[in-house]
JSON list of C-alpha atoms in Angstrom, two decimals:
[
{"chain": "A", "resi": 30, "resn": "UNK", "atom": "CA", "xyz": [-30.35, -4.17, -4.85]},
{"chain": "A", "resi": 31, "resn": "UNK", "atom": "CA", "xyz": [-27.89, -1.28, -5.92]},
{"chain": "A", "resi": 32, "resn": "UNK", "atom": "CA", "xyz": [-27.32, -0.36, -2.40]},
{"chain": "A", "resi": 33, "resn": "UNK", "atom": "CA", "xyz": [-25.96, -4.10, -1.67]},
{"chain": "A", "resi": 34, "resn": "UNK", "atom": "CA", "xyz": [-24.17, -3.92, -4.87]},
{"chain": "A", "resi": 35, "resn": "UNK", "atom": "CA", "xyz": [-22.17, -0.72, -3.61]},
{"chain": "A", "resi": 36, "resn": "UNK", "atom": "CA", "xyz": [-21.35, -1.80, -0.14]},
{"chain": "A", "resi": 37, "resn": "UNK", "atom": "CA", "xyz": [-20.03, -4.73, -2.06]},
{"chain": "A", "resi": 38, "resn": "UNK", "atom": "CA", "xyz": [-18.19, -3.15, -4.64]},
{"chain": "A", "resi": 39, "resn": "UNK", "atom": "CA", "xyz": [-16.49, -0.28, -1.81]},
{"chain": "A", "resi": 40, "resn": "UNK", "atom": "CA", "xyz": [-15.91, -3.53, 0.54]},
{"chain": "A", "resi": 41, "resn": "UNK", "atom": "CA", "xyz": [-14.03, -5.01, -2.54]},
{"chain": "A", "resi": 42, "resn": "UNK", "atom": "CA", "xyz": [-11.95, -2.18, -3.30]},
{"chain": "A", "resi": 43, "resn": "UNK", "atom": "CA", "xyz": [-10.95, -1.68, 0.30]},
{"chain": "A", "resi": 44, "resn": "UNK", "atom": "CA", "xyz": [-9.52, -4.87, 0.53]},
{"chain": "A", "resi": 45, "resn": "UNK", "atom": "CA", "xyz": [-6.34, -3.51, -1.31]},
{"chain": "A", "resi": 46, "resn": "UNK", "atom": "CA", "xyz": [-5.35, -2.11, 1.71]},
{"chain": "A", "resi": 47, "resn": "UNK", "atom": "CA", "xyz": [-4.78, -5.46, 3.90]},
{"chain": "A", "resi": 48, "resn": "UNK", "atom": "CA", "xyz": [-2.77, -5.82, 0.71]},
{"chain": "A", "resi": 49, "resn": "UNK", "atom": "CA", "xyz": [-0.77, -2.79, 0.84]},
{"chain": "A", "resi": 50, "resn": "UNK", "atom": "CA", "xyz": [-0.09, -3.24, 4.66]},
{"chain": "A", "resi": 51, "resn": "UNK", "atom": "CA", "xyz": [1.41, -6.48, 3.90]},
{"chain": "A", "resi": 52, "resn": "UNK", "atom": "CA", "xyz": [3.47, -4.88, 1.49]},
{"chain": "A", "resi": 53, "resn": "UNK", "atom": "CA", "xyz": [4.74, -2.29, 3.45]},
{"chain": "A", "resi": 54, "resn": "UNK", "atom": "CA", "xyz": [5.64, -4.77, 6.07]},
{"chain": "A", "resi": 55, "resn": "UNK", "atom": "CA", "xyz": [7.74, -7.20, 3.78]},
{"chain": "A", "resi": 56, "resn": "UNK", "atom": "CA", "xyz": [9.08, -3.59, 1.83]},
{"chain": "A", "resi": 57, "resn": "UNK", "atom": "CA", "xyz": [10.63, -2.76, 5.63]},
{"chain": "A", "resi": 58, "resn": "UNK", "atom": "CA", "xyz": [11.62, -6.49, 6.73]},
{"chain": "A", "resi": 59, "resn": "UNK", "atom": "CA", "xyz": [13.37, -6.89, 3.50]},
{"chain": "A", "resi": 60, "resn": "UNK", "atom": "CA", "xyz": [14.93, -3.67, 3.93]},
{"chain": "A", "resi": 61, "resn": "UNK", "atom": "CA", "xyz": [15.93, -4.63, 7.79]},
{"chain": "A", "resi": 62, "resn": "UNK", "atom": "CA", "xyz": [17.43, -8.27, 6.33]},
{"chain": "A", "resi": 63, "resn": "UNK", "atom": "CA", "xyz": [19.38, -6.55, 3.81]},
{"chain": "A", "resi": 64, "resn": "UNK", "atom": "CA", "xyz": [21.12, -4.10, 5.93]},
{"chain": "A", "resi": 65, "resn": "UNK", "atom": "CA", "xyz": [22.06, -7.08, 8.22]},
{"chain": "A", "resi": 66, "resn": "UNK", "atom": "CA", "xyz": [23.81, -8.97, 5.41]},
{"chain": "A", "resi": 67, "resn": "UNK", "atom": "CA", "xyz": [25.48, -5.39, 4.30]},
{"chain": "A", "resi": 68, "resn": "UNK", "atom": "CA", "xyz": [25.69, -2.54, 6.86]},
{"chain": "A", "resi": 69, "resn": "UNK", "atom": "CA", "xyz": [28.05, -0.45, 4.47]},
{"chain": "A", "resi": 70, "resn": "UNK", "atom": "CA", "xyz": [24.76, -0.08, 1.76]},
{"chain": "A", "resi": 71, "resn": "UNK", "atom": "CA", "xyz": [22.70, 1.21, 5.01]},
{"chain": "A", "resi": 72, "resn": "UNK", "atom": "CA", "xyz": [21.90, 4.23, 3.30]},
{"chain": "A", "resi": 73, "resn": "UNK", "atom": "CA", "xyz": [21.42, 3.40, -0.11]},
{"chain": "A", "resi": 74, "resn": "UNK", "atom": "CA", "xyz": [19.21, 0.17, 0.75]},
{"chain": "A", "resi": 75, "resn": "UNK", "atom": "CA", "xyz": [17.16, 2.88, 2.87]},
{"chain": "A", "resi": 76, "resn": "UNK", "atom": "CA", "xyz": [16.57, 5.24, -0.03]},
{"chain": "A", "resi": 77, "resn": "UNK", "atom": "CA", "xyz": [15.25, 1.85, -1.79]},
{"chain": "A", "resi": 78, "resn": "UNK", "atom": "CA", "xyz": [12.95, 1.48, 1.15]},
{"chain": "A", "resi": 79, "resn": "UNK", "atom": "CA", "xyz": [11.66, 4.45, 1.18]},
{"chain": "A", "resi": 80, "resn": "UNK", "atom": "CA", "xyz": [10.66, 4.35, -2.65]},
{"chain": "A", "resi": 81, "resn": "UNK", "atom": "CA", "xyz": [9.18, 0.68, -2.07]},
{"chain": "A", "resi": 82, "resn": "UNK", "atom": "CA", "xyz": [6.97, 2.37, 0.64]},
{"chain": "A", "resi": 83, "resn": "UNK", "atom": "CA", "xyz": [6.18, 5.14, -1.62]},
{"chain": "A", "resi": 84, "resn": "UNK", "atom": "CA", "xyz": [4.77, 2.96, -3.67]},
{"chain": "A", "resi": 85, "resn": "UNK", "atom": "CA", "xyz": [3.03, 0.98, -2.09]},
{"chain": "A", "resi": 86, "resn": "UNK", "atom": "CA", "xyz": [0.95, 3.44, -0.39]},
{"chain": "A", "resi": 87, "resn": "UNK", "atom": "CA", "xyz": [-0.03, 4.57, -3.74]},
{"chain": "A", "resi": 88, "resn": "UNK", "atom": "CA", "xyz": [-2.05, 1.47, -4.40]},
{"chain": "A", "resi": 89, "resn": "UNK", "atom": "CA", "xyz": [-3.63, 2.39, -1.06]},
{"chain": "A", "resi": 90, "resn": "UNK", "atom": "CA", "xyz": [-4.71, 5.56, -1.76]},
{"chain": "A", "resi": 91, "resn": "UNK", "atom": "CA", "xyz": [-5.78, 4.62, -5.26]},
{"chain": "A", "resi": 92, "resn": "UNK", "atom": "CA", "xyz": [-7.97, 1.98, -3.59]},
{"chain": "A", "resi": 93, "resn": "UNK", "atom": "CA", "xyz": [-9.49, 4.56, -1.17]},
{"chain": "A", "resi": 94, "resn": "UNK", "atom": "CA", "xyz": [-10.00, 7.13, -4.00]},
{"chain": "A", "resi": 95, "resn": "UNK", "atom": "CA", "xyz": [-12.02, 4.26, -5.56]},
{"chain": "A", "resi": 96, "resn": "UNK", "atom": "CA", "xyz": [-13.68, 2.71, -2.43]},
{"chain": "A", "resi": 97, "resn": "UNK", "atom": "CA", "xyz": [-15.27, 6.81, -1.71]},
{"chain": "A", "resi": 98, "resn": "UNK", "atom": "CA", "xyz": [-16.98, 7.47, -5.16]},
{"chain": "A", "resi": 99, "resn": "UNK", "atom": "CA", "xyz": [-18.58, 4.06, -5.02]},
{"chain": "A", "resi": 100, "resn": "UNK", "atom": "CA", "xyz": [-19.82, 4.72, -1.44]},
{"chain": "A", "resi": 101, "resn": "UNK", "atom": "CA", "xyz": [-20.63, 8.24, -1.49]},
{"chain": "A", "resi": 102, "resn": "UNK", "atom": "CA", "xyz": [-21.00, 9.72, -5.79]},
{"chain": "A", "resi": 103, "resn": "UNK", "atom": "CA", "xyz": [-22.98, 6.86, -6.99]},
{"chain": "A", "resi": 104, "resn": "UNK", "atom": "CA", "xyz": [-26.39, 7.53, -5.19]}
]
């Protein structure tokens, strides 16, 4: 019973990462659709980018820190 419960509970947290690669995605499309409409903010648009990305990876690593102790600590 607590095994099920912890493959559910690390299946659960990992799911924040389909999340975060969706983010990243619409992060870098935005980014791309904005420097169409505006080529002169190219490089201030990218530094925007880049600090979207940023954070969005954070959520994924926050939801693999979390999806390892619930597969591996909790015995």
């Amino acid at each position: 019973m607590l095994e099920g419960a912890k493959l559910i509970g690390a299946g659960a947290a990992t799911i924040a990462l389909a999340g975060a690669a969706a983010g990243t995605g619409n992060v870098f499309s935005s980014s791309i659709h904005s420097v169409a409409r505006n080529p002169s903010l190219a490089k201030q648009l990218f530094g925007y980018a880049i600090s979207g990305f940023a954070l969005t990876e954070a959520i994924a690593s926050f939801a693999s820190m979390m999806a390892s102790p619930i597969s591996f600590v909790l015995q």
